[in-house]
Amino acid sequence: MRFYPVIAVGMLAITDAFVNQALNVLAPDITGSLGVSTGALTSLLAIQLLAVGVAPFLMSALVRGRPIRAAVSIVTGFAWSAATFAIAFAGDLWTLGALLLVSGLANGSQIALHSPLLADLYPPAVRGRVLALYGAAMPAGAVLSPLTVSALTGWLGLDWRAVYTVLGVLSMLGCLSAVRLRDPGIGRYDEVPTGRGGLLRSRTLRRVFAAFVAYGMLLVPAATFLSVHLKERWGLDTDVRGLFTACCSAGAVVVLVTLGRRLDPIFQSDARRVPAVVAWVMACSAAAFAAGALAPALPLTLAAFFVGLVLTPLIVPMITLIMVAVTAPAGRSYTASLFGVGLAVGGLAGAALLSTVEKAYGTAGAITSIVLPGLAAGLIIASTARTIRNDLIPVREESVNV
């Protein structure tokens, strides 16, 4: 198996993680400097996700039927790197919001194009492993970004603006490693069925979409409120929070790489087992966040948050594997875009919910409240076990043993 394509696409995802992960760690510093609330910053992140969900529709229309997904992914990678650099010069909430919007519009290609591109670069027998390896790119970026933030703020004493200047330059350098990436064409290993594989026609996709909306209520606010809780409740400084986040992401990378070797055999033996695994991971991660928020001692808090942050990155690769398996090749970019909208809508709802809960019960109560949408997402995704086998897209015989 050739590793360069997944490494190149993964490097683009790592550069994208720089801005978001740094924002999670530096959230208290940014809100204090700009004089805004945590809820307002979380709302900006949700709006950014909405841009991530809307922009891919334009990109999907641009690349439909043409092998230019790799080129578009590279160009947009440089665009969000430039936005990361420019955040260093944001003087108010509106400017920060505009730059996050630009970043969201650019990194919409990650949702719309990366997974469909990988599905055509690699045969079905290894897609689970490839998607897990690609999924490891985000937590890998979450390791590198907080460690860089901790080093720059703790060891060198730089403020958040100087940190973003450095991160922007590093992100641009990372994008250079993907310039040799090429698009192999759409539907390389799959049959092209008619009347199947769309969101409106597939019961599995409709349920997965609903689960993604509920999952967005957990994903978007969790990391930001978690960082604020660690500062307000336990007094952890920026460099310590960054180091903790990096440790959690390193654990997630190890688990993802290990999972990748088992995901393909599980899916190939019985596709119905994957939704059950996803449901358990969702429920356990939500419960872990709630337990960490309510824990009476710092070690217990860190242990629970560690479990939640290690489990959360496992969810998207497994859901993506389901999406790819039941969506016709030509429709995968559009379906991924719809999923991005679902995630953003859930994020907006989660931000509104947690902002309301925070005012009444503080950050601990806000984090605890996300256990409900997390459990709901798990129940919805588990129900796809009854429909997934009938919705699977057939693969070409010659690709089965590739």
Short mmCIF file of C-alpha atoms in Angstrom, two decimals:
data_model
loop_
_atom_site.label_atom_id
_atom_site.label_comp_id
_atom_site.label_asym_id
_atom_site.label_seq_id
_atom_site.Cartn_x
_atom_site.Cartn_y
_atom_site.Cartn_z
CA MET A 1 0.00 0.00 0.00
CA ARG A 2 1.35 3.42 -0.99
CA PHE A 3 1.49 5.75 1.97
CA TYR A 4 2.33 9.07 0.30
CA PRO A 5 -1.28 9.95 -0.74
CA VAL A 6 -2.74 9.47 2.74
CA ILE A 7 0.25 11.22 4.31
CA ALA A 8 -0.09 14.16 1.90
CA VAL A 9 -3.84 14.53 2.49
CA GLY A 10 -3.22 14.05 6.20
CA MET A 11 -0.64 16.84 6.20
CA LEU A 12 -3.24 19.21 4.81
CA ALA A 13 -5.55 18.19 7.66
CA ILE A 14 -2.75 18.78 10.18
CA THR A 15 -2.23 22.31 8.95
CA ASP A 16 -5.97 22.91 9.27
CA ALA A 17 -5.87 21.69 12.87
CA PHE A 18 -3.31 24.35 13.75
CA VAL A 19 -5.79 27.24 13.82
CA ASN A 20 -8.62 25.38 15.55
CA GLN A 21 -6.53 23.63 18.19
CA ALA A 22 -4.57 26.77 19.00
CA LEU A 23 -7.84 28.62 19.39
CA ASN A 24 -9.07 26.02 21.89
CA VAL A 25 -5.93 26.40 24.04
CA LEU A 26 -5.70 30.18 23.72
CA ALA A 27 -9.45 30.81 24.10
CA PRO A 28 -9.17 32.37 27.59
CA ASP A 29 -6.28 34.62 26.49
CA ILE A 30 -8.09 35.76 23.34
CA THR A 31 -11.40 36.43 25.10
CA GLY A 32 -9.57 38.38 27.79
CA SER A 33 -7.56 40.41 25.28
CA LEU A 34 -10.55 41.25 23.08
CA GLY A 35 -12.96 41.66 26.00
CA VAL A 36 -15.54 39.10 24.84
CA SER A 37 -17.27 36.15 26.52
CA THR A 38 -16.51 32.47 26.01
CA GLY A 39 -20.01 32.01 24.60
CA ALA A 40 -19.34 34.64 21.92
CA LEU A 41 -16.11 32.91 20.89
CA THR A 42 -17.88 29.54 20.79
CA SER A 43 -20.54 31.07 18.56
CA LEU A 44 -17.81 32.24 16.17
CA LEU A 45 -16.48 28.69 16.01
CA ALA A 46 -19.95 27.40 15.21
CA ILE A 47 -20.33 30.02 12.46
CA GLN A 48 -16.96 28.90 11.12
CA LEU A 49 -18.27 25.35 10.98
CA LEU A 50 -21.32 26.63 9.11
CA ALA A 51 -18.96 28.11 6.51
CA VAL A 52 -17.14 24.78 6.38
CA GLY A 53 -20.48 23.16 5.61
CA VAL A 54 -21.62 25.65 2.97
CA ALA A 55 -18.38 26.14 1.00
CA PRO A 56 -17.97 22.46 0.05
CA PHE A 57 -21.13 22.60 -2.09
CA LEU A 58 -19.38 25.10 -4.35
CA MET A 59 -16.24 22.98 -4.35
CA SER A 60 -18.23 19.83 -5.11
CA ALA A 61 -19.82 21.57 -8.10
CA LEU A 62 -16.38 22.75 -9.21
CA VAL A 63 -14.75 19.31 -9.17
CA ARG A 64 -17.74 17.17 -10.19
CA GLY A 65 -16.68 14.76 -12.91
CA ARG A 66 -13.17 16.22 -13.08
CA PRO A 67 -10.03 14.89 -11.39
CA ILE A 68 -9.00 18.17 -9.74
CA ARG A 69 -9.82 17.39 -6.09
CA ALA A 70 -6.14 17.19 -5.16
CA ALA A 71 -5.34 20.57 -6.72
CA VAL A 72 -8.29 22.27 -5.01
CA SER A 73 -7.30 20.73 -1.67
CA ILE A 74 -3.76 22.08 -1.96
CA VAL A 75 -4.85 25.61 -2.93
CA THR A 76 -7.35 25.84 -0.08
CA GLY A 77 -4.69 24.55 2.30
CA PHE A 78 -2.55 27.59 1.54
CA ALA A 79 -5.64 29.80 1.95
CA TRP A 80 -6.37 28.68 5.51
CA SER A 81 -2.68 28.92 6.35
CA ALA A 82 -2.77 32.58 5.33
CA ALA A 83 -5.89 33.10 7.47
CA THR A 84 -4.09 31.56 10.44
CA PHE A 85 -1.22 34.01 9.99
CA ALA A 86 -3.62 36.96 9.72
CA ILE A 87 -5.39 36.11 13.00
CA ALA A 88 -2.31 37.46 14.75
CA PHE A 89 -3.35 40.95 13.66
CA ALA A 90 -7.06 40.74 14.62
CA GLY A 91 -7.94 43.77 16.75
CA ASP A 92 -11.56 43.01 17.60
CA LEU A 93 -14.16 40.25 17.59
CA TRP A 94 -15.45 41.17 14.13
CA THR A 95 -12.04 40.88 12.52
CA LEU A 96 -11.41 37.56 14.27
CA GLY A 97 -14.80 36.34 13.09
CA ALA A 98 -14.07 37.37 9.49
CA LEU A 99 -10.76 35.51 9.49
CA LEU A 100 -12.35 32.42 11.02
CA LEU A 101 -14.99 32.64 8.29
CA VAL A 102 -12.28 32.77 5.60
CA SER A 103 -10.57 29.81 7.22
CA GLY A 104 -13.87 27.94 7.34
CA LEU A 105 -14.60 28.63 3.68
CA ALA A 106 -11.14 27.38 2.74
CA ASN A 107 -11.03 24.27 4.91
CA GLY A 108 -14.45 23.26 3.64
CA SER A 109 -12.41 21.27 1.12
CA GLN A 110 -11.31 19.02 3.94
CA ILE A 111 -14.85 17.79 4.51
CA ALA A 112 -15.99 17.76 0.87
CA LEU A 113 -12.91 16.46 -0.91
CA HIS A 114 -10.43 14.66 1.34
CA SER A 115 -12.39 11.50 2.19
CA PRO A 116 -13.84 11.00 -1.34
CA LEU A 117 -10.34 11.49 -2.75
CA LEU A 118 -8.90 8.87 -0.40
CA ALA A 119 -11.76 6.49 -1.28
CA ASP A 120 -10.65 6.63 -4.92
CA LEU A 121 -6.93 6.49 -4.13
CA TYR A 122 -7.25 3.22 -2.16
CA PRO A 123 -9.27 0.00 -2.75
CA PRO A 124 -12.24 -0.92 -0.51
CA ALA A 125 -10.28 -3.62 1.35
CA VAL A 126 -8.05 -1.01 3.03
CA ARG A 127 -10.34 2.02 3.25
CA GLY A 128 -10.98 1.59 6.95
CA ARG A 129 -7.25 1.61 7.68
CA VAL A 130 -6.67 4.60 5.40
CA LEU A 131 -9.52 6.63 6.89
CA ALA A 132 -8.26 5.84 10.40
CA LEU A 133 -4.74 6.94 9.42
CA TYR A 134 -6.18 10.10 7.90
CA GLY A 135 -8.27 10.56 11.02
CA ALA A 136 -5.05 10.44 13.04
CA ALA A 137 -3.93 13.60 11.24
CA MET A 138 -6.31 15.81 13.20
CA PRO A 139 -5.15 14.68 16.65
CA ALA A 140 -1.58 14.75 15.34
CA GLY A 141 -2.15 18.40 14.53
CA ALA A 142 -3.70 18.71 17.96
CA VAL A 143 -0.43 17.40 19.42
CA LEU A 144 1.82 19.67 17.40
CA SER A 145 -0.27 22.81 17.81
CA PRO A 146 -0.65 22.80 21.63
CA LEU A 147 2.98 21.76 22.09
CA THR A 148 4.02 24.64 19.87
CA VAL A 149 1.69 26.97 21.77
CA SER A 150 3.05 25.76 25.11
CA ALA A 151 6.64 26.21 23.95
CA LEU A 152 6.01 29.68 22.55
CA THR A 153 3.98 30.95 25.50
CA GLY A 154 5.66 29.10 28.36
CA TRP A 155 9.29 28.95 27.32
CA LEU A 156 9.60 32.01 25.10
CA GLY A 157 6.94 34.14 26.80
CA LEU A 158 5.17 35.12 23.56
CA ASP A 159 1.59 36.39 23.57
CA TRP A 160 -1.20 34.82 21.52
CA ARG A 161 -0.63 37.15 18.56
CA ALA A 162 3.01 36.11 18.18
CA VAL A 163 1.93 32.48 18.50
CA TYR A 164 -0.45 32.78 15.54
CA THR A 165 2.28 34.38 13.44
CA VAL A 166 4.49 31.35 13.98
CA LEU A 167 1.64 28.87 13.43
CA GLY A 168 0.71 30.52 10.13
CA VAL A 169 4.24 30.14 8.78
CA LEU A 170 4.47 26.51 9.91
CA SER A 171 1.10 25.75 8.33
CA MET A 172 2.24 27.09 4.95
CA LEU A 173 5.37 24.96 5.12
CA GLY A 174 3.24 21.89 5.84
CA CYS A 175 1.12 22.47 2.75
CA LEU A 176 4.23 22.33 0.58
CA SER A 177 4.57 18.61 1.37
CA ALA A 178 1.33 17.85 -0.52
CA VAL A 179 2.18 19.49 -3.85
CA ARG A 180 2.87 16.10 -5.55
CA LEU A 181 -0.63 14.78 -4.73
CA ARG A 182 -2.67 13.73 -7.80
CA ASP A 183 -6.34 12.82 -8.34
CA PRO A 184 -6.87 9.26 -9.74
CA GLY A 185 -10.40 9.94 -11.03
CA ILE A 186 -13.88 9.51 -9.53
CA GLY A 187 -15.22 6.01 -8.86
CA ARG A 188 -12.01 4.15 -9.52
CA TYR A 189 -12.92 1.03 -7.49
CA ASP A 190 -16.72 1.20 -7.21
CA GLU A 191 -19.68 0.34 -9.37
CA VAL A 192 -21.85 3.26 -10.43
CA PRO A 193 -25.38 2.26 -9.38
CA THR A 194 -28.51 4.15 -10.35
CA GLY A 195 -31.21 5.15 -7.89
CA ARG A 196 -29.05 4.42 -4.85
CA GLY A 197 -26.59 6.14 -2.62
CA GLY A 198 -28.24 9.53 -2.12
CA LEU A 199 -29.25 11.08 1.19
CA LEU A 200 -32.94 11.05 0.24
CA ARG A 201 -32.86 7.45 -0.98
CA SER A 202 -30.69 5.85 1.68
CA ARG A 203 -32.17 5.17 5.11
CA THR A 204 -28.66 4.66 6.45
CA LEU A 205 -27.45 8.07 5.27
CA ARG A 206 -30.51 9.84 6.69
CA ARG A 207 -29.85 8.33 10.11
CA VAL A 208 -26.12 9.04 9.96
CA PHE A 209 -26.90 12.65 9.05
CA ALA A 210 -29.19 12.99 12.06
CA ALA A 211 -26.46 11.50 14.27
CA PHE A 212 -23.98 14.02 12.89
CA VAL A 213 -26.28 16.89 13.89
CA ALA A 214 -26.50 15.56 17.44
CA TYR A 215 -22.75 14.88 17.47
CA GLY A 216 -22.09 18.52 16.49
CA MET A 217 -23.73 19.61 19.74
CA LEU A 218 -21.04 17.61 21.55
CA LEU A 219 -18.04 18.33 19.33
CA VAL A 220 -18.14 22.10 18.77
CA PRO A 221 -18.43 23.46 22.32
CA ALA A 222 -16.66 20.69 24.25
CA ALA A 223 -13.01 21.59 23.69
CA THR A 224 -13.47 25.35 24.24
CA PHE A 225 -15.52 24.98 27.41
CA LEU A 226 -13.15 22.25 28.63
CA SER A 227 -10.17 24.61 28.39
CA VAL A 228 -12.06 27.37 30.18
CA HIS A 229 -13.14 24.93 32.92
CA LEU A 230 -9.54 23.85 33.50
CA LYS A 231 -8.50 27.48 33.93
CA GLU A 232 -11.44 28.73 36.00
CA ARG A 233 -11.98 25.68 38.22
CA TRP A 234 -8.43 24.40 38.60
CA GLY A 235 -6.27 27.42 37.68
CA LEU A 236 -4.25 25.71 34.94
CA ASP A 237 -2.16 28.11 32.85
CA THR A 238 -2.05 28.17 29.06
CA ASP A 239 1.13 26.10 28.74
CA VAL A 240 -0.20 23.40 31.08
CA ARG A 241 -3.52 23.23 29.25
CA GLY A 242 -1.67 22.95 25.95
CA LEU A 243 0.49 20.12 27.26
CA PHE A 244 -2.57 18.25 28.55
CA THR A 245 -4.36 18.63 25.20
CA ALA A 246 -1.26 17.39 23.39
CA CYS A 247 -1.10 14.29 25.61
CA CYS A 248 -4.76 13.53 24.90
CA SER A 249 -4.23 13.92 21.15
CA ALA A 250 -1.14 11.69 21.25
CA GLY A 251 -3.25 9.01 22.90
CA ALA A 252 -5.87 9.43 20.17
CA VAL A 253 -3.23 8.98 17.45
CA VAL A 254 -2.10 5.70 19.01
CA VAL A 255 -5.67 4.43 19.28
CA LEU A 256 -6.53 5.46 15.71
CA VAL A 257 -3.49 3.75 14.23
CA THR A 258 -4.30 0.62 16.22
CA LEU A 259 -7.99 0.77 15.27
CA GLY A 260 -7.16 1.12 11.60
CA ARG A 261 -5.79 -2.41 11.47
CA ARG A 262 -9.01 -3.82 12.93
CA LEU A 263 -11.61 -1.63 11.25
CA ASP A 264 -11.36 -3.26 7.82
CA PRO A 265 -11.79 -6.86 9.11
CA ILE A 266 -14.73 -5.75 11.25
CA PHE A 267 -16.43 -4.02 8.33
CA GLN A 268 -15.68 -6.77 5.83
CA SER A 269 -16.99 -9.52 8.12
CA ASP A 270 -20.23 -7.71 9.01
CA ALA A 271 -20.84 -4.05 8.21
CA ARG A 272 -23.51 -3.91 10.94
CA ARG A 273 -20.85 -4.10 13.64
CA VAL A 274 -19.36 -0.69 12.81
CA PRO A 275 -22.44 1.39 13.81
CA ALA A 276 -22.53 -0.45 17.15
CA VAL A 277 -18.88 0.44 17.79
CA VAL A 278 -19.51 4.09 16.88
CA ALA A 279 -22.50 4.25 19.23
CA TRP A 280 -20.48 2.97 22.18
CA VAL A 281 -17.65 5.41 21.48
CA MET A 282 -20.08 8.35 21.30
CA ALA A 283 -21.80 7.42 24.55
CA CYS A 284 -18.56 6.82 26.42
CA SER A 285 -16.95 10.07 25.24
CA ALA A 286 -19.99 12.14 26.27
CA ALA A 287 -20.13 10.44 29.67
CA ALA A 288 -16.40 11.05 30.17
CA PHE A 289 -16.77 14.81 29.55
CA ALA A 290 -19.62 15.00 32.03
CA ALA A 291 -17.67 13.02 34.62
CA GLY A 292 -14.67 15.31 34.21
CA ALA A 293 -16.79 18.40 34.73
CA LEU A 294 -18.25 17.04 37.96
CA ALA A 295 -15.10 15.40 39.37
CA PRO A 296 -14.14 16.74 42.83
CA ALA A 297 -10.37 16.43 42.33
CA LEU A 298 -8.01 17.56 39.56
CA PRO A 299 -6.53 14.08 38.85
CA LEU A 300 -10.03 12.67 38.35
CA THR A 301 -10.95 15.61 36.12
CA LEU A 302 -7.88 15.14 33.94
CA ALA A 303 -8.39 11.38 33.73
CA ALA A 304 -12.02 11.74 32.62
CA PHE A 305 -11.25 14.49 30.11
CA PHE A 306 -8.38 12.37 28.78
CA VAL A 307 -10.78 9.52 28.04
CA GLY A 308 -13.25 11.87 26.34
CA LEU A 309 -10.61 13.57 24.20
CA VAL A 310 -9.03 10.25 23.20
CA LEU A 311 -12.34 8.71 22.15
CA THR A 312 -13.79 11.67 20.26
CA PRO A 313 -11.38 11.56 17.24
CA LEU A 314 -12.36 7.92 16.63
CA ILE A 315 -15.91 8.87 15.68
CA VAL A 316 -15.45 10.71 12.36
CA PRO A 317 -13.32 8.02 10.57
CA MET A 318 -15.86 5.32 11.43
CA ILE A 319 -18.82 7.45 10.36
CA THR A 320 -16.95 8.37 7.17
CA LEU A 321 -16.39 4.70 6.39
CA ILE A 322 -20.15 4.14 6.65
CA MET A 323 -20.85 7.18 4.46
CA VAL A 324 -18.39 6.10 1.76
CA ALA A 325 -19.74 2.56 1.74
CA VAL A 326 -23.37 3.57 1.12
CA THR A 327 -22.86 6.59 -1.18
CA ALA A 328 -22.33 6.43 -4.93
CA PRO A 329 -18.83 7.71 -5.88
CA ALA A 330 -20.08 10.77 -7.77
CA GLY A 331 -22.22 11.86 -4.81
CA ARG A 332 -19.68 11.51 -1.99
CA SER A 333 -18.50 15.11 -2.08
CA TYR A 334 -22.07 16.41 -1.90
CA THR A 335 -22.97 13.98 0.87
CA ALA A 336 -19.88 14.99 2.84
CA SER A 337 -20.92 18.62 2.38
CA LEU A 338 -24.39 17.87 3.76
CA PHE A 339 -22.74 16.20 6.73
CA GLY A 340 -20.70 19.35 7.28
CA VAL A 341 -23.90 21.40 7.37
CA GLY A 342 -25.37 18.93 9.85
CA LEU A 343 -22.31 19.23 12.05
CA ALA A 344 -22.49 23.04 11.89
CA VAL A 345 -26.20 23.14 12.70
CA GLY A 346 -25.57 20.89 15.66
CA GLY A 347 -22.66 23.09 16.67
CA LEU A 348 -24.81 26.23 16.64
CA ALA A 349 -27.45 24.48 18.72
CA GLY A 350 -24.78 23.19 21.11
CA ALA A 351 -23.22 26.64 21.45
CA ALA A 352 -26.61 28.18 22.25
CA LEU A 353 -27.40 25.43 24.74
CA LEU A 354 -24.08 25.64 26.54
CA SER A 355 -24.07 29.45 26.64
CA THR A 356 -27.47 29.33 28.32
CA VAL A 357 -26.43 26.60 30.75
CA GLU A 358 -23.14 28.38 31.51
CA LYS A 359 -24.95 31.49 32.70
CA ALA A 360 -27.03 29.46 35.15
CA TYR A 361 -24.65 26.70 36.26
CA GLY A 362 -21.13 27.72 35.14
CA THR A 363 -18.76 25.88 32.82
CA ALA A 364 -19.07 22.62 34.78
CA GLY A 365 -22.82 22.56 34.22
CA ALA A 366 -22.32 23.50 30.57
CA ILE A 367 -19.94 20.62 29.90
CA THR A 368 -22.20 18.19 31.77
CA SER A 369 -25.18 19.11 29.57
CA ILE A 370 -23.51 17.74 26.42
CA VAL A 371 -23.98 14.17 27.64
CA LEU A 372 -27.57 14.27 26.32
CA PRO A 373 -26.84 15.01 22.63
CA GLY A 374 -23.90 12.60 22.81
CA LEU A 375 -26.15 9.78 23.95
CA ALA A 376 -28.76 10.73 21.36
CA ALA A 377 -26.16 10.60 18.57
CA GLY A 378 -25.09 7.14 19.74
CA LEU A 379 -28.64 5.79 19.70
CA ILE A 380 -29.29 7.19 16.21
CA ILE A 381 -26.11 5.79 14.69
CA ALA A 382 -26.74 2.39 16.31
CA SER A 383 -30.05 2.17 14.44
CA THR A 384 -28.21 2.09 11.09
CA ALA A 385 -27.19 -1.50 11.83
CA ARG A 386 -30.66 -2.49 10.59
CA THR A 387 -30.26 -0.78 7.20
CA ILE A 388 -26.60 -0.63 6.24
CA ARG A 389 -26.34 -4.01 4.51
CA ASN A 390 -29.15 -3.19 2.07
CA ASP A 391 -27.65 0.23 1.26
CA LEU A 392 -24.05 -0.85 0.54
CA ILE A 393 -22.64 0.28 -2.81
CA PRO A 394 -21.21 -2.69 -4.76
CA VAL A 395 -17.53 -2.69 -5.65
CA ARG A 396 -15.96 -3.87 -8.86
CA GLU A 397 -14.84 -7.47 -8.74
CA GLU A 398 -11.32 -6.64 -9.88
CA SER A 399 -10.88 -4.27 -6.91
CA VAL A 400 -11.80 -6.73 -4.17
CA ASN A 401 -8.37 -8.34 -3.99
CA VAL A 402 -6.30 -5.29 -4.93
#
